[in-house]
GROMACS .gro file of C-alpha atoms in nm:
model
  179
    1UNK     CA    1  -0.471   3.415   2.050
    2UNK     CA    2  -0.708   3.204   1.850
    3UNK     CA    3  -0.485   3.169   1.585
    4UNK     CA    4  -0.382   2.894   1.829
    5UNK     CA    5  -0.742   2.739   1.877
    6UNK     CA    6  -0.947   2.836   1.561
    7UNK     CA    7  -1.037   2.509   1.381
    8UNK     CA    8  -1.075   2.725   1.046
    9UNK     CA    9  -0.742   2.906   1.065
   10UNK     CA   10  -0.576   2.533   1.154
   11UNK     CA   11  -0.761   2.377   0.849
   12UNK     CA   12  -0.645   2.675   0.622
   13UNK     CA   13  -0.285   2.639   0.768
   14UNK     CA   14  -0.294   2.248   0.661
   15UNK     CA   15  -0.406   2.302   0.347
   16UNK     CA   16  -0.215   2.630   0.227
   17UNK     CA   17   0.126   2.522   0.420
   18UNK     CA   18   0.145   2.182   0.537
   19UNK     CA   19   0.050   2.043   0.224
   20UNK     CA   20   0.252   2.219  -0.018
   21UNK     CA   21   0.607   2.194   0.117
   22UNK     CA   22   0.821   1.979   0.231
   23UNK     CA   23   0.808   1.807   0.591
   24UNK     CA   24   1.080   1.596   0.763
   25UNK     CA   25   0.969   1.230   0.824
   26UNK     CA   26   1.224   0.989   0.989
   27UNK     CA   27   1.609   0.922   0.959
   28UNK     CA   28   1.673   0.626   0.651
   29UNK     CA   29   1.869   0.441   0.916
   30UNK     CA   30   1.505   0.416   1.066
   31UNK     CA   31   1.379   0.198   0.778
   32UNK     CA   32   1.760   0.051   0.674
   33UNK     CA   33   1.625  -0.269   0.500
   34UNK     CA   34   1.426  -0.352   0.195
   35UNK     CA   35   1.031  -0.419   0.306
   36UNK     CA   36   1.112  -0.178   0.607
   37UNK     CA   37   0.842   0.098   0.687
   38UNK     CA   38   0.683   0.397   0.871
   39UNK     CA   39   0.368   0.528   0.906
   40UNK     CA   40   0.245   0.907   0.972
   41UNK     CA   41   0.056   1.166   0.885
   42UNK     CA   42   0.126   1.481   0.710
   43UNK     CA   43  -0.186   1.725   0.671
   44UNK     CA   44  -0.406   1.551   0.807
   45UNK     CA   45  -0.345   1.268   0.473
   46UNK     CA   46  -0.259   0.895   0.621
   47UNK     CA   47   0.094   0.838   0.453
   48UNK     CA   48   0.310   0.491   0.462
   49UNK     CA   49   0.661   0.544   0.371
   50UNK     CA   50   0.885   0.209   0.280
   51UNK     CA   51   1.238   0.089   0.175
   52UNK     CA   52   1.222  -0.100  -0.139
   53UNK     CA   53   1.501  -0.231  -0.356
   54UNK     CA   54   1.542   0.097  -0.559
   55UNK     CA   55   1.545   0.310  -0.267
   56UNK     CA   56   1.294   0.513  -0.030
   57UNK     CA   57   0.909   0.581  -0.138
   58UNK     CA   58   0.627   0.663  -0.019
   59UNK     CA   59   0.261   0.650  -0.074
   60UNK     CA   60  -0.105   0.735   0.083
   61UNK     CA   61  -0.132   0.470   0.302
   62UNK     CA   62  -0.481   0.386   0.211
   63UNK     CA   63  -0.563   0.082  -0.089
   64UNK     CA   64  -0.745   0.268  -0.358
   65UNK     CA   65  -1.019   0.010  -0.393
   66UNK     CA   66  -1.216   0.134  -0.116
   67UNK     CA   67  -0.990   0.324   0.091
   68UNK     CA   68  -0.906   0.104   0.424
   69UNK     CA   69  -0.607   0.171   0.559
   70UNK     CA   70  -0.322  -0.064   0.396
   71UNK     CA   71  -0.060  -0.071   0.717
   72UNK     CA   72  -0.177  -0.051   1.027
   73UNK     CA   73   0.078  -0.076   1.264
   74UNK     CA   74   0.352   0.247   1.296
   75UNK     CA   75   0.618   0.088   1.190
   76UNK     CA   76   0.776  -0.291   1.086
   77UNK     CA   77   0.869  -0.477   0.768
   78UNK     CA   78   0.640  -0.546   0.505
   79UNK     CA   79   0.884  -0.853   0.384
   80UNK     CA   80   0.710  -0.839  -0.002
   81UNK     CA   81   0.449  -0.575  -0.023
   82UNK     CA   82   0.133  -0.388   0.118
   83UNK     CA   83  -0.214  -0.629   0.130
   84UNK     CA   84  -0.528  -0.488   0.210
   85UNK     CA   85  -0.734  -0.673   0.465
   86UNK     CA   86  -1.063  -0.627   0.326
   87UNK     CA   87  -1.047  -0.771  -0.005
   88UNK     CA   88  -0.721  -0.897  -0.018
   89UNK     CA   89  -0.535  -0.676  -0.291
   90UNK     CA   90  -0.216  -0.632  -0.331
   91UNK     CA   91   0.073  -0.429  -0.372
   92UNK     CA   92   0.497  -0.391  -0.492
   93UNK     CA   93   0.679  -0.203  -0.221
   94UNK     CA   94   0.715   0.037  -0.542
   95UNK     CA   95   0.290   0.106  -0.549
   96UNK     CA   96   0.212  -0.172  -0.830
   97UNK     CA   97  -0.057  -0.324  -0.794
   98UNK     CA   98   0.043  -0.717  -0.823
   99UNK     CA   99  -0.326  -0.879  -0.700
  100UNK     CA  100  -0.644  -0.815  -0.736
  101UNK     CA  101  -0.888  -1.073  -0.598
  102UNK     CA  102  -1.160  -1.215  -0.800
  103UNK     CA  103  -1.096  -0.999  -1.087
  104UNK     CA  104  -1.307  -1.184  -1.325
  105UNK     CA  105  -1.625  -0.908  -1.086
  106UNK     CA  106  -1.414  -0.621  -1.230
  107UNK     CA  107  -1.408  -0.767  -1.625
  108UNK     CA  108  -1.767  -0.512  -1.724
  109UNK     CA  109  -1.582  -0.213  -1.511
  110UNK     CA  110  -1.260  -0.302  -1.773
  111UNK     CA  111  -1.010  -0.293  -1.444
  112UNK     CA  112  -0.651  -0.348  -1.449
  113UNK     CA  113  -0.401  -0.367  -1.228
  114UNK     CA  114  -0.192  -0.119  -1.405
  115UNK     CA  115  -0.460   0.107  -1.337
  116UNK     CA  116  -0.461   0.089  -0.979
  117UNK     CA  117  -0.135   0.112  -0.777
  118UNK     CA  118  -0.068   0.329  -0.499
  119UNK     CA  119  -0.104   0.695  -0.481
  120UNK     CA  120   0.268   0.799  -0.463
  121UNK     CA  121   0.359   1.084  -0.269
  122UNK     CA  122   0.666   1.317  -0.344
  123UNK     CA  123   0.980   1.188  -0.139
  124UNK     CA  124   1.345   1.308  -0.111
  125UNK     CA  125   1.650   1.222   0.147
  126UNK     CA  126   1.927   1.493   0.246
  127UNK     CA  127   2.185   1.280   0.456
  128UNK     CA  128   1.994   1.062   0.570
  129UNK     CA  129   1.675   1.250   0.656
  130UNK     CA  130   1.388   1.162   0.430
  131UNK     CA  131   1.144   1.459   0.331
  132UNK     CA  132   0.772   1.398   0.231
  133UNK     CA  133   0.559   1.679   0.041
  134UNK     CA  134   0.158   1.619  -0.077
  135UNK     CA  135   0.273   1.873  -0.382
  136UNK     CA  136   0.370   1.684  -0.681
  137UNK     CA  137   0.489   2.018  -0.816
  138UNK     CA  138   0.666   2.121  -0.520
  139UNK     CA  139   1.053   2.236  -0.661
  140UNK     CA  140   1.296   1.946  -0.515
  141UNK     CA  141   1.423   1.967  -0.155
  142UNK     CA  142   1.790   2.148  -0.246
  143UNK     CA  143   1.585   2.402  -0.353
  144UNK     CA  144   1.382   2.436  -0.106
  145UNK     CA  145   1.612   2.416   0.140
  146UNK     CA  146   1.810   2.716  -0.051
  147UNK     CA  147   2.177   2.783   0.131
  148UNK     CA  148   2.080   2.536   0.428
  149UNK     CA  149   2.136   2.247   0.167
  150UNK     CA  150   2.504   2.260   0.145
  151UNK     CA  151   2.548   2.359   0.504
  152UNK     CA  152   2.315   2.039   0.608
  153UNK     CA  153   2.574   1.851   0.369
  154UNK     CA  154   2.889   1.983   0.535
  155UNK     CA  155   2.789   1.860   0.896
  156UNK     CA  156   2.571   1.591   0.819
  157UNK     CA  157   2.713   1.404   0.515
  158UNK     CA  158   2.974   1.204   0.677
  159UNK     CA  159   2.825   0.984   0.896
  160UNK     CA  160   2.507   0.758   0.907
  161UNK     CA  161   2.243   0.947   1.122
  162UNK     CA  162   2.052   0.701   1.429
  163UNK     CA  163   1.793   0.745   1.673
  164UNK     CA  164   1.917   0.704   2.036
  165UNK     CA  165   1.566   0.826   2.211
  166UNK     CA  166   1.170   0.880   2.065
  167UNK     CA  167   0.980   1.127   2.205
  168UNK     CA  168   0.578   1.158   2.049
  169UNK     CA  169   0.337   1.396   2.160
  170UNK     CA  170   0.003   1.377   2.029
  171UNK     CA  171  -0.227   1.725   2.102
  172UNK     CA  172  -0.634   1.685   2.025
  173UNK     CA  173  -0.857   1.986   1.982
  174UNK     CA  174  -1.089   2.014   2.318
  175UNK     CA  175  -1.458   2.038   2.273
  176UNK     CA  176  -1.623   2.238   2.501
  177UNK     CA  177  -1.750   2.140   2.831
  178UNK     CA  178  -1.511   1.855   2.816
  179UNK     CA  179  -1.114   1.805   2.900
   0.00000   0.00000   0.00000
């Protein structure tokens, strides 16, 4: 059974399948208004999904300065945009980079914001469930989904989905000696 415990075949299993197809994240009544947001984690990649004002997007939840961690808490409104606590940059809810402090250090580097947004990561809703998937090139989620897509549509496309109870589980690998 150590397909259940090898750290190699668990690593190979993130990278070959969890990373290149798509993964349910959250219902969209979960993040209903604009600024609204959840954080996870899909293969092992910090990801921050958000409602702005053109719909649902998400991005790695990391600032691409110097990599901190952009939202910290699991879920909330961002009101305008993402701000990294370190050195204060900031972003659109759609990834643009709108501030970049001091930016007169950056002028012999040639920096620009438009050069720096958020890492966007591919994200599609069926009814109401939103989808996340690390491929870019990944086909789109009715395809994917194949013959379930219409049947998902035919019981699920009426009515707004909610959550009426949360359940998380998290599992950690045990080192040896130790529980």
């Amino acid at each position: 059974n150590r397909i259940y415990t090898d750290s190699e075949i668990f690593l190979a299993e993130r990278e070959r399948l969890f990373s290149n197809c798509w993964k349910f994240l959250c219902l969209e009544s979960e993040i209903p208004d604009i600024g609204d947001y959840r954080v996870s984690e899909l293969a092992g990649v910090p990801i921050v999904t958000v409602r702005a004002a053109d719909g649902v997007h998400s991005y790695f939840n990391v600032c691409p300065h110097r990599g901190a961690p952009l939202v910290r808490d699991e879920q909330g409104n961002l009101a305008r945009g993402f701000q990294c606590m370190y050195h204060l940059w900031t972003f659109s809810l759609k990834g643009d980079c709108t501030s970049i402090s001091r930016i007169e250090g950056y002028e012999a580097a040639r920096l620009k914001k438009q050069d720096v947004g958020l890492r966007p990561v591919r994200t599609e809703t069926v009814c109401g469930l939103i989808f996340l998937c690390l491929n870019d090139d990944v086909e789109p989620i009715e395809t994917f989904l194949g013959g379930m897509f219409d049947h998902i549509k035919s019981h699920m496309g009426s009515e707004e989905l909610e959550v009426f109870h949360y359940h998380r589980a998290e599992t950690k690998k045990r080192v040896e000696g130790k529980n």
